[in-house]
mmCIF file with all atom_site columns, C-alpha atoms in Angstrom:
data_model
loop_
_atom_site.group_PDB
_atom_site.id
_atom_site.type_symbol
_atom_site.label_atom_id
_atom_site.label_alt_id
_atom_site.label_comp_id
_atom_site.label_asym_id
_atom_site.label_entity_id
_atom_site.label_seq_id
_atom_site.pdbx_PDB_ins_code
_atom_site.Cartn_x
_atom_site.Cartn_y
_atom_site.Cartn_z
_atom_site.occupancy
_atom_site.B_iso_or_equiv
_atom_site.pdbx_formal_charge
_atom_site.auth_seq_id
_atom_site.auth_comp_id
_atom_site.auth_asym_id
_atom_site.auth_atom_id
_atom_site.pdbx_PDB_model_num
ATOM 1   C CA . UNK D 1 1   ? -115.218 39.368 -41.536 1.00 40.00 ? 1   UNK D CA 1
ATOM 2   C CA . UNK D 1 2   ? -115.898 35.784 -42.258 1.00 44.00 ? 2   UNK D CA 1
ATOM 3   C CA . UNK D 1 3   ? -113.662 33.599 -40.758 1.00 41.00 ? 3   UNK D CA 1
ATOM 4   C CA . UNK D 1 4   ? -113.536 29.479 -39.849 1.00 43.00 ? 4   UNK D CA 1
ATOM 5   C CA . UNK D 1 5   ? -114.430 27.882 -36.797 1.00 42.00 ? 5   UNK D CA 1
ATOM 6   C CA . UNK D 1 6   ? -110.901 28.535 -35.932 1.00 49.00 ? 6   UNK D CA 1
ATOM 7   C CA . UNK D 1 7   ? -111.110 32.478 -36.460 1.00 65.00 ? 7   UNK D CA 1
ATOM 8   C CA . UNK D 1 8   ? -108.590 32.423 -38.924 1.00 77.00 ? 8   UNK D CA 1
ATOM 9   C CA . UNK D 1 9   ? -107.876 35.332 -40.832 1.00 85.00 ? 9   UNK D CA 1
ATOM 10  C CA . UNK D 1 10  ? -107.057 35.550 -44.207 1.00 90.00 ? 10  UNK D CA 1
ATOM 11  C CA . UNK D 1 11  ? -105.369 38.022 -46.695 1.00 91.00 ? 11  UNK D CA 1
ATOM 12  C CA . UNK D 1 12  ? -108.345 39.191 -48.316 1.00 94.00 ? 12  UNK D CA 1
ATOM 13  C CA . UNK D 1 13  ? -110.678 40.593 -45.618 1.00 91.00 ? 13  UNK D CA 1
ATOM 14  C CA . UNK D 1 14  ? -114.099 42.729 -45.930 1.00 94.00 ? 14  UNK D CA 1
ATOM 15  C CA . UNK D 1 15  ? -116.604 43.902 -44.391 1.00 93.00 ? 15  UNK D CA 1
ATOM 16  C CA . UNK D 1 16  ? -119.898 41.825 -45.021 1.00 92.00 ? 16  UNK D CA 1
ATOM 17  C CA . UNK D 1 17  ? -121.326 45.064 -46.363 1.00 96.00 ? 17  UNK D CA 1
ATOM 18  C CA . UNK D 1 18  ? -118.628 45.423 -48.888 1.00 96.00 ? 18  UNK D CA 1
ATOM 19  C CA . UNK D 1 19  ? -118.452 41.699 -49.605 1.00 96.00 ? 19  UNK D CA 1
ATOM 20  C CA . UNK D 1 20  ? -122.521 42.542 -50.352 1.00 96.00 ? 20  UNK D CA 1
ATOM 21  C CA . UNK D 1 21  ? -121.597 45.026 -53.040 1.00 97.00 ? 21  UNK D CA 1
ATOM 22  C CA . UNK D 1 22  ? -119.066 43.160 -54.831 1.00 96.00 ? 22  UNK D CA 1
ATOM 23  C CA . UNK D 1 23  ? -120.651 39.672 -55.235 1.00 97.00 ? 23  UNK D CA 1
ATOM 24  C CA . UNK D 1 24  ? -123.935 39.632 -57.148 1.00 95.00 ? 24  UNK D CA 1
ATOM 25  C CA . UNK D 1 25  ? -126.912 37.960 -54.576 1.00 96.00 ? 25  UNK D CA 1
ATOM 26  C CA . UNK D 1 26  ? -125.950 34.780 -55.725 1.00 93.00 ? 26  UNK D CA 1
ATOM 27  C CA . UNK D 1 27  ? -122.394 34.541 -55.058 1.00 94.00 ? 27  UNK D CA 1
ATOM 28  C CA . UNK D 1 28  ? -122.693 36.250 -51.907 1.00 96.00 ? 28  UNK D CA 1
ATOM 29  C CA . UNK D 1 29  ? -125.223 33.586 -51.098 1.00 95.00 ? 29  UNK D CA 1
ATOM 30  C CA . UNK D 1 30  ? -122.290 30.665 -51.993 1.00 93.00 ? 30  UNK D CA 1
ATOM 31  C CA . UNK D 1 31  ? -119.357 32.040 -50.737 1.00 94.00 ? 31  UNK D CA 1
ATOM 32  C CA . UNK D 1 32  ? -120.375 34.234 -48.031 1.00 95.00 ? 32  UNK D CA 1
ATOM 33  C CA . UNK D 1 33  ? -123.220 32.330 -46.115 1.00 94.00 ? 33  UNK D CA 1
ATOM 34  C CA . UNK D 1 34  ? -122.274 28.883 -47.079 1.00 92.00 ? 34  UNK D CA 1
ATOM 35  C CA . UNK D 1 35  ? -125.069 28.308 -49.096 1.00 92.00 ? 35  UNK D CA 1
ATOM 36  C CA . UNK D 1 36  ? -125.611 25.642 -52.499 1.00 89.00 ? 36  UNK D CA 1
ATOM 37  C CA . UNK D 1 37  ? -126.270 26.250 -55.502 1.00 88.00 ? 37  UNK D CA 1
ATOM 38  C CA . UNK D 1 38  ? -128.373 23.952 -57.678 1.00 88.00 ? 38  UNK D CA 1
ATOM 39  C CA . UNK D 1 39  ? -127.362 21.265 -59.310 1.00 84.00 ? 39  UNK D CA 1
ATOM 40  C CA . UNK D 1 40  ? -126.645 21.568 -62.971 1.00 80.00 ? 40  UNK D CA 1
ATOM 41  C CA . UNK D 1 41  ? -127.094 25.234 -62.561 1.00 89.00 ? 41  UNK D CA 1
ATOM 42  C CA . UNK D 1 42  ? -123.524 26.757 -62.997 1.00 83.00 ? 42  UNK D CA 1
ATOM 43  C CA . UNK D 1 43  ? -121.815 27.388 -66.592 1.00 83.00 ? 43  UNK D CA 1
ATOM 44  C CA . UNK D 1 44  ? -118.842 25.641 -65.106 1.00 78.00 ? 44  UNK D CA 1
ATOM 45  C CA . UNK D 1 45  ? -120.337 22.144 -65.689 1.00 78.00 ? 45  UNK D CA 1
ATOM 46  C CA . UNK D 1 46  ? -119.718 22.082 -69.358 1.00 82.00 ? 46  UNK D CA 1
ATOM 47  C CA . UNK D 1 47  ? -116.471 24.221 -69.393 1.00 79.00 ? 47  UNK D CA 1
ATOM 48  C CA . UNK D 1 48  ? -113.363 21.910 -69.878 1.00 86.00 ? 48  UNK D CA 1
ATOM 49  C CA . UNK D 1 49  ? -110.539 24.060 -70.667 1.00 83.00 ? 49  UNK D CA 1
ATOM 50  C CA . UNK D 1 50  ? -106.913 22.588 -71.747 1.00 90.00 ? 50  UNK D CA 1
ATOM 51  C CA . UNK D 1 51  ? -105.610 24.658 -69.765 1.00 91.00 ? 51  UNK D CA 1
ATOM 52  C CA . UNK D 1 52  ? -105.677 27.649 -67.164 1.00 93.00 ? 52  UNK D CA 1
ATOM 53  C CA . UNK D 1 53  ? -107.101 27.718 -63.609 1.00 94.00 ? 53  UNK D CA 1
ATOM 54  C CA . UNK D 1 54  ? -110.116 28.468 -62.129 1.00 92.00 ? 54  UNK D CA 1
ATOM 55  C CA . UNK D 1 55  ? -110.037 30.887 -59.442 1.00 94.00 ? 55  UNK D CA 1
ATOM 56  C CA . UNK D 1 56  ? -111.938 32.037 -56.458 1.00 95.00 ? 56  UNK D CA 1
ATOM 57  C CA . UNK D 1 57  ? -114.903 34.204 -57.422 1.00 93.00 ? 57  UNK D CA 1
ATOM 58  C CA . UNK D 1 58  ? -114.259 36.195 -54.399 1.00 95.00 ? 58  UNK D CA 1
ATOM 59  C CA . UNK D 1 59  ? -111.472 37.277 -54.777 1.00 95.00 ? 59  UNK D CA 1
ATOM 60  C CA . UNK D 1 60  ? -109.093 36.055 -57.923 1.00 95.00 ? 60  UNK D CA 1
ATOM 61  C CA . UNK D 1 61  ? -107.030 33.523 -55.906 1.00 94.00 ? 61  UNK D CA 1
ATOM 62  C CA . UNK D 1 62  ? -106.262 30.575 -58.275 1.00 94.00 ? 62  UNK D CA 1
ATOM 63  C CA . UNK D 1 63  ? -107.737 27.079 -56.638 1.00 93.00 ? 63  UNK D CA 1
ATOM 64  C CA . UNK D 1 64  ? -107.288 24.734 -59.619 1.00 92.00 ? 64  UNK D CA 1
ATOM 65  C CA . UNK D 1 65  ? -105.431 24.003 -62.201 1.00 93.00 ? 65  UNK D CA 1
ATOM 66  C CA . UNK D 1 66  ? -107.997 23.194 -65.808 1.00 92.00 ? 66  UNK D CA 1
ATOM 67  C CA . UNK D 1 67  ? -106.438 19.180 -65.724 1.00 92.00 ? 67  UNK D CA 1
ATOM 68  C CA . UNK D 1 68  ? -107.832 18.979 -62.331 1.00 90.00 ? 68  UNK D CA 1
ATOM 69  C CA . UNK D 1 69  ? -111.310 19.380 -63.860 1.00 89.00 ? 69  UNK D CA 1
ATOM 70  C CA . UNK D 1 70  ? -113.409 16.249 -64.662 1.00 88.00 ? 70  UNK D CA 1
ATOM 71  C CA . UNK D 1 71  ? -117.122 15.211 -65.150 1.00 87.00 ? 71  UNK D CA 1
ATOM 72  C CA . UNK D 1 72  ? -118.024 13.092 -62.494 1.00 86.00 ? 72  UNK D CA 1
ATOM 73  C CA . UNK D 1 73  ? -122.434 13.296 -63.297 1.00 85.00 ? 73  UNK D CA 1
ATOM 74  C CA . UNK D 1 74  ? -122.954 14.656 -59.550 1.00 85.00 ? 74  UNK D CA 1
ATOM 75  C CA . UNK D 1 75  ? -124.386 18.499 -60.948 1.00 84.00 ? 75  UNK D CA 1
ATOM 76  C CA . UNK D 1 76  ? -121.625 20.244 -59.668 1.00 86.00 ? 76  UNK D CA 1
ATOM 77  C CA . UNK D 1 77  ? -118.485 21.324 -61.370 1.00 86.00 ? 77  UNK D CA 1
ATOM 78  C CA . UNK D 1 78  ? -115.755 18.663 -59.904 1.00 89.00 ? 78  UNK D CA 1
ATOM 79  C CA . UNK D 1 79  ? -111.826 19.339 -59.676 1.00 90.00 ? 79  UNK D CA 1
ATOM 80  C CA . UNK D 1 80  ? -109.635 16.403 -57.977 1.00 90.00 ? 80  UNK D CA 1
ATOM 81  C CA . UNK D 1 81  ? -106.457 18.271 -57.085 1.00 89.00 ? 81  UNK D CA 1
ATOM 82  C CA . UNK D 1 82  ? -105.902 21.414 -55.118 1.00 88.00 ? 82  UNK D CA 1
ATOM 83  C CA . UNK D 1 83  ? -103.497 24.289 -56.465 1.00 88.00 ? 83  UNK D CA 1
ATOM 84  C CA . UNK D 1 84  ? -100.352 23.630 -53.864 1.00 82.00 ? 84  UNK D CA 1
ATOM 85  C CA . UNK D 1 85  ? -97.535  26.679 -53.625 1.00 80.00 ? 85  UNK D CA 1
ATOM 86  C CA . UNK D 1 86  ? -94.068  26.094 -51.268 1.00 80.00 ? 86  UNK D CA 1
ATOM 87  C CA . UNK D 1 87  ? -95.316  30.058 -51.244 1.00 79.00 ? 87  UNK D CA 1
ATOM 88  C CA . UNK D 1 88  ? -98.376  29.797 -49.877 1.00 79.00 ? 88  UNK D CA 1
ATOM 89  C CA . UNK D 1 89  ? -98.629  26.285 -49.270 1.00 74.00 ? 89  UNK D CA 1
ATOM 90  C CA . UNK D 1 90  ? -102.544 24.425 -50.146 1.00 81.00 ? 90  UNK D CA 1
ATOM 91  C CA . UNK D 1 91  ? -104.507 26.963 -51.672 1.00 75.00 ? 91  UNK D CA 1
ATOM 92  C CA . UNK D 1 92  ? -107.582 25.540 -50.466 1.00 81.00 ? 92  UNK D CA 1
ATOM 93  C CA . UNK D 1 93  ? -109.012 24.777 -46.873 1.00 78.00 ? 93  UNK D CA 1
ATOM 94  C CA . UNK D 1 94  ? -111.293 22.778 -44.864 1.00 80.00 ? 94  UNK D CA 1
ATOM 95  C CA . UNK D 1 95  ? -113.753 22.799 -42.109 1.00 78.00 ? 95  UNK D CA 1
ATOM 96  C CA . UNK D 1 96  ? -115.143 19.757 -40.451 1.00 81.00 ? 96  UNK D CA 1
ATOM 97  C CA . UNK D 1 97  ? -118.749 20.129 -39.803 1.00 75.00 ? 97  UNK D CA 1
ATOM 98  C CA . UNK D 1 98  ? -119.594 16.574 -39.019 1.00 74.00 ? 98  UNK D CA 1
ATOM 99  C CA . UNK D 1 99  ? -119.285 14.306 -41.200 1.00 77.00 ? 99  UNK D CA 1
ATOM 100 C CA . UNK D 1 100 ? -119.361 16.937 -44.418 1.00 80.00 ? 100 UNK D CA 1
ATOM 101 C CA . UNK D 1 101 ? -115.715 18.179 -44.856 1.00 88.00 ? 101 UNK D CA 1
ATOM 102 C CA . UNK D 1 102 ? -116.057 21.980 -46.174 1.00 90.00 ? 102 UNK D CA 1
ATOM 103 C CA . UNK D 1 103 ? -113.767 23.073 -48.396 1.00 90.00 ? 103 UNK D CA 1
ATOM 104 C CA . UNK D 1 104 ? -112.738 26.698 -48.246 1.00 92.00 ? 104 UNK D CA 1
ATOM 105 C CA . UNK D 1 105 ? -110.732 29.486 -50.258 1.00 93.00 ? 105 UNK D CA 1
ATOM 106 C CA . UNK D 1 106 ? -107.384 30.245 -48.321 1.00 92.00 ? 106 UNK D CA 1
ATOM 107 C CA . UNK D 1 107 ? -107.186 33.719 -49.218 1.00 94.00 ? 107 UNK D CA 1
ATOM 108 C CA . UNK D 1 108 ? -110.288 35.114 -48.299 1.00 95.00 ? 108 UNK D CA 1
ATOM 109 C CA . UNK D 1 109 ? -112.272 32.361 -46.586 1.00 93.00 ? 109 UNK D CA 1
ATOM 110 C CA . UNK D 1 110 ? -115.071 32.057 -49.286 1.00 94.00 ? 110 UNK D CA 1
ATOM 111 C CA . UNK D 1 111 ? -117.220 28.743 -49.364 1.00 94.00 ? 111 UNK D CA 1
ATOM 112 C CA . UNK D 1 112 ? -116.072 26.491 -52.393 1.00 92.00 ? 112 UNK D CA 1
ATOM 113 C CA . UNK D 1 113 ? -118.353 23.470 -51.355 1.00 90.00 ? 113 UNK D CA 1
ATOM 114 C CA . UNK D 1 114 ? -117.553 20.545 -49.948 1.00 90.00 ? 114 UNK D CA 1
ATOM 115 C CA . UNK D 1 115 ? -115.200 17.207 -50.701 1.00 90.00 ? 115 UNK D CA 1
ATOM 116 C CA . UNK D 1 116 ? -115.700 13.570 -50.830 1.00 87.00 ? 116 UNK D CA 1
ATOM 117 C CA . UNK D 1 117 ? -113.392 11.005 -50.522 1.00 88.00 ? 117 UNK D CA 1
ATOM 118 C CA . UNK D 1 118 ? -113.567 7.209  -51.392 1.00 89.00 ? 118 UNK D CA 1
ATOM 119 C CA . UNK D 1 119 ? -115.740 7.484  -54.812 1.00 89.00 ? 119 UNK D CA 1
ATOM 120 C CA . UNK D 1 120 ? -113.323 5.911  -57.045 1.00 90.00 ? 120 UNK D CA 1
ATOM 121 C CA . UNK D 1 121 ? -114.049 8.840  -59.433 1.00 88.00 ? 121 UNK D CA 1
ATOM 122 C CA . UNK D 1 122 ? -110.016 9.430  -60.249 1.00 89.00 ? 122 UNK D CA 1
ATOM 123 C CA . UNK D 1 123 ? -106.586 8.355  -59.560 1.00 91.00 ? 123 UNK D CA 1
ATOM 124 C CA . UNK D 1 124 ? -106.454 10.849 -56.450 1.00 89.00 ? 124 UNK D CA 1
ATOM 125 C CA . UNK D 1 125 ? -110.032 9.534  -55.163 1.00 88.00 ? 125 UNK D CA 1
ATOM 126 C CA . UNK D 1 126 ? -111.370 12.949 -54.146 1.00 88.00 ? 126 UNK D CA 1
ATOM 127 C CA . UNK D 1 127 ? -113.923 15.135 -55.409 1.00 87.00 ? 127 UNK D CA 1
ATOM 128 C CA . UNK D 1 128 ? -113.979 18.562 -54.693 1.00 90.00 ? 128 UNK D CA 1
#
């Protein structure tokens, strides 16, 4: 089971084995072992939906709503405002490795990348 420097645990726990057979090799390679993928490889950067969220691709658990989207030119699909429930409270998490702030799904721990602060690319000066 994947958990944060913390050992939390989250609702949606596997095995690494079974997280193996239900990601293809390159989401298992993002969300299980932390890993990048290239920039201005995914299908995400040119899909700008009115509405909707985008989810975890883990496990289903919704992360952002389609407003929070926006281009920001970095290669990587950019979102500047968390999914927040009184139900289940921020929807996404972080680990501080450093000085690179990871940003991680709540429900089952995947890796979602990372978030910047202080860019000036909106209103809520964050880029996740």
């Amino acid at each position: 089971v994947m958990t944060t420097l913390d050992s939390k645990k989250y609702r949606v726990e596997r095995s690494e084995n079974e997280w193996r057979k239900l990601l293809d090799p390159e989401a298992y390679r993002i969300l299980r072992e932390r890993k990048t993928e290239a920039a201005g490889s995914s299908d995400f950067n040119v899909l700008f939906p009115e509405s909707g969220v985008f989810k975890c691709a883990g496990c289903g658990f919704p992360l952002y709503t389609a407003g929070a989207k926006f281009d920001s030119d970095c290669g990587w699909p950019c979102y500047d405002q968390v999914i927040y429930t009184e139900q289940r409270g921020c929807h996404v998490g972080v680990n501080v490795h450093g000085m690179r702030i990871e940003i991680i799904c709540n429900n089952c721990g995947g890796h979602l990348g990372h978030v910047f602060y202080g860019e000036n690319c909106t209103p809520q000066n964050e880029r996740h």
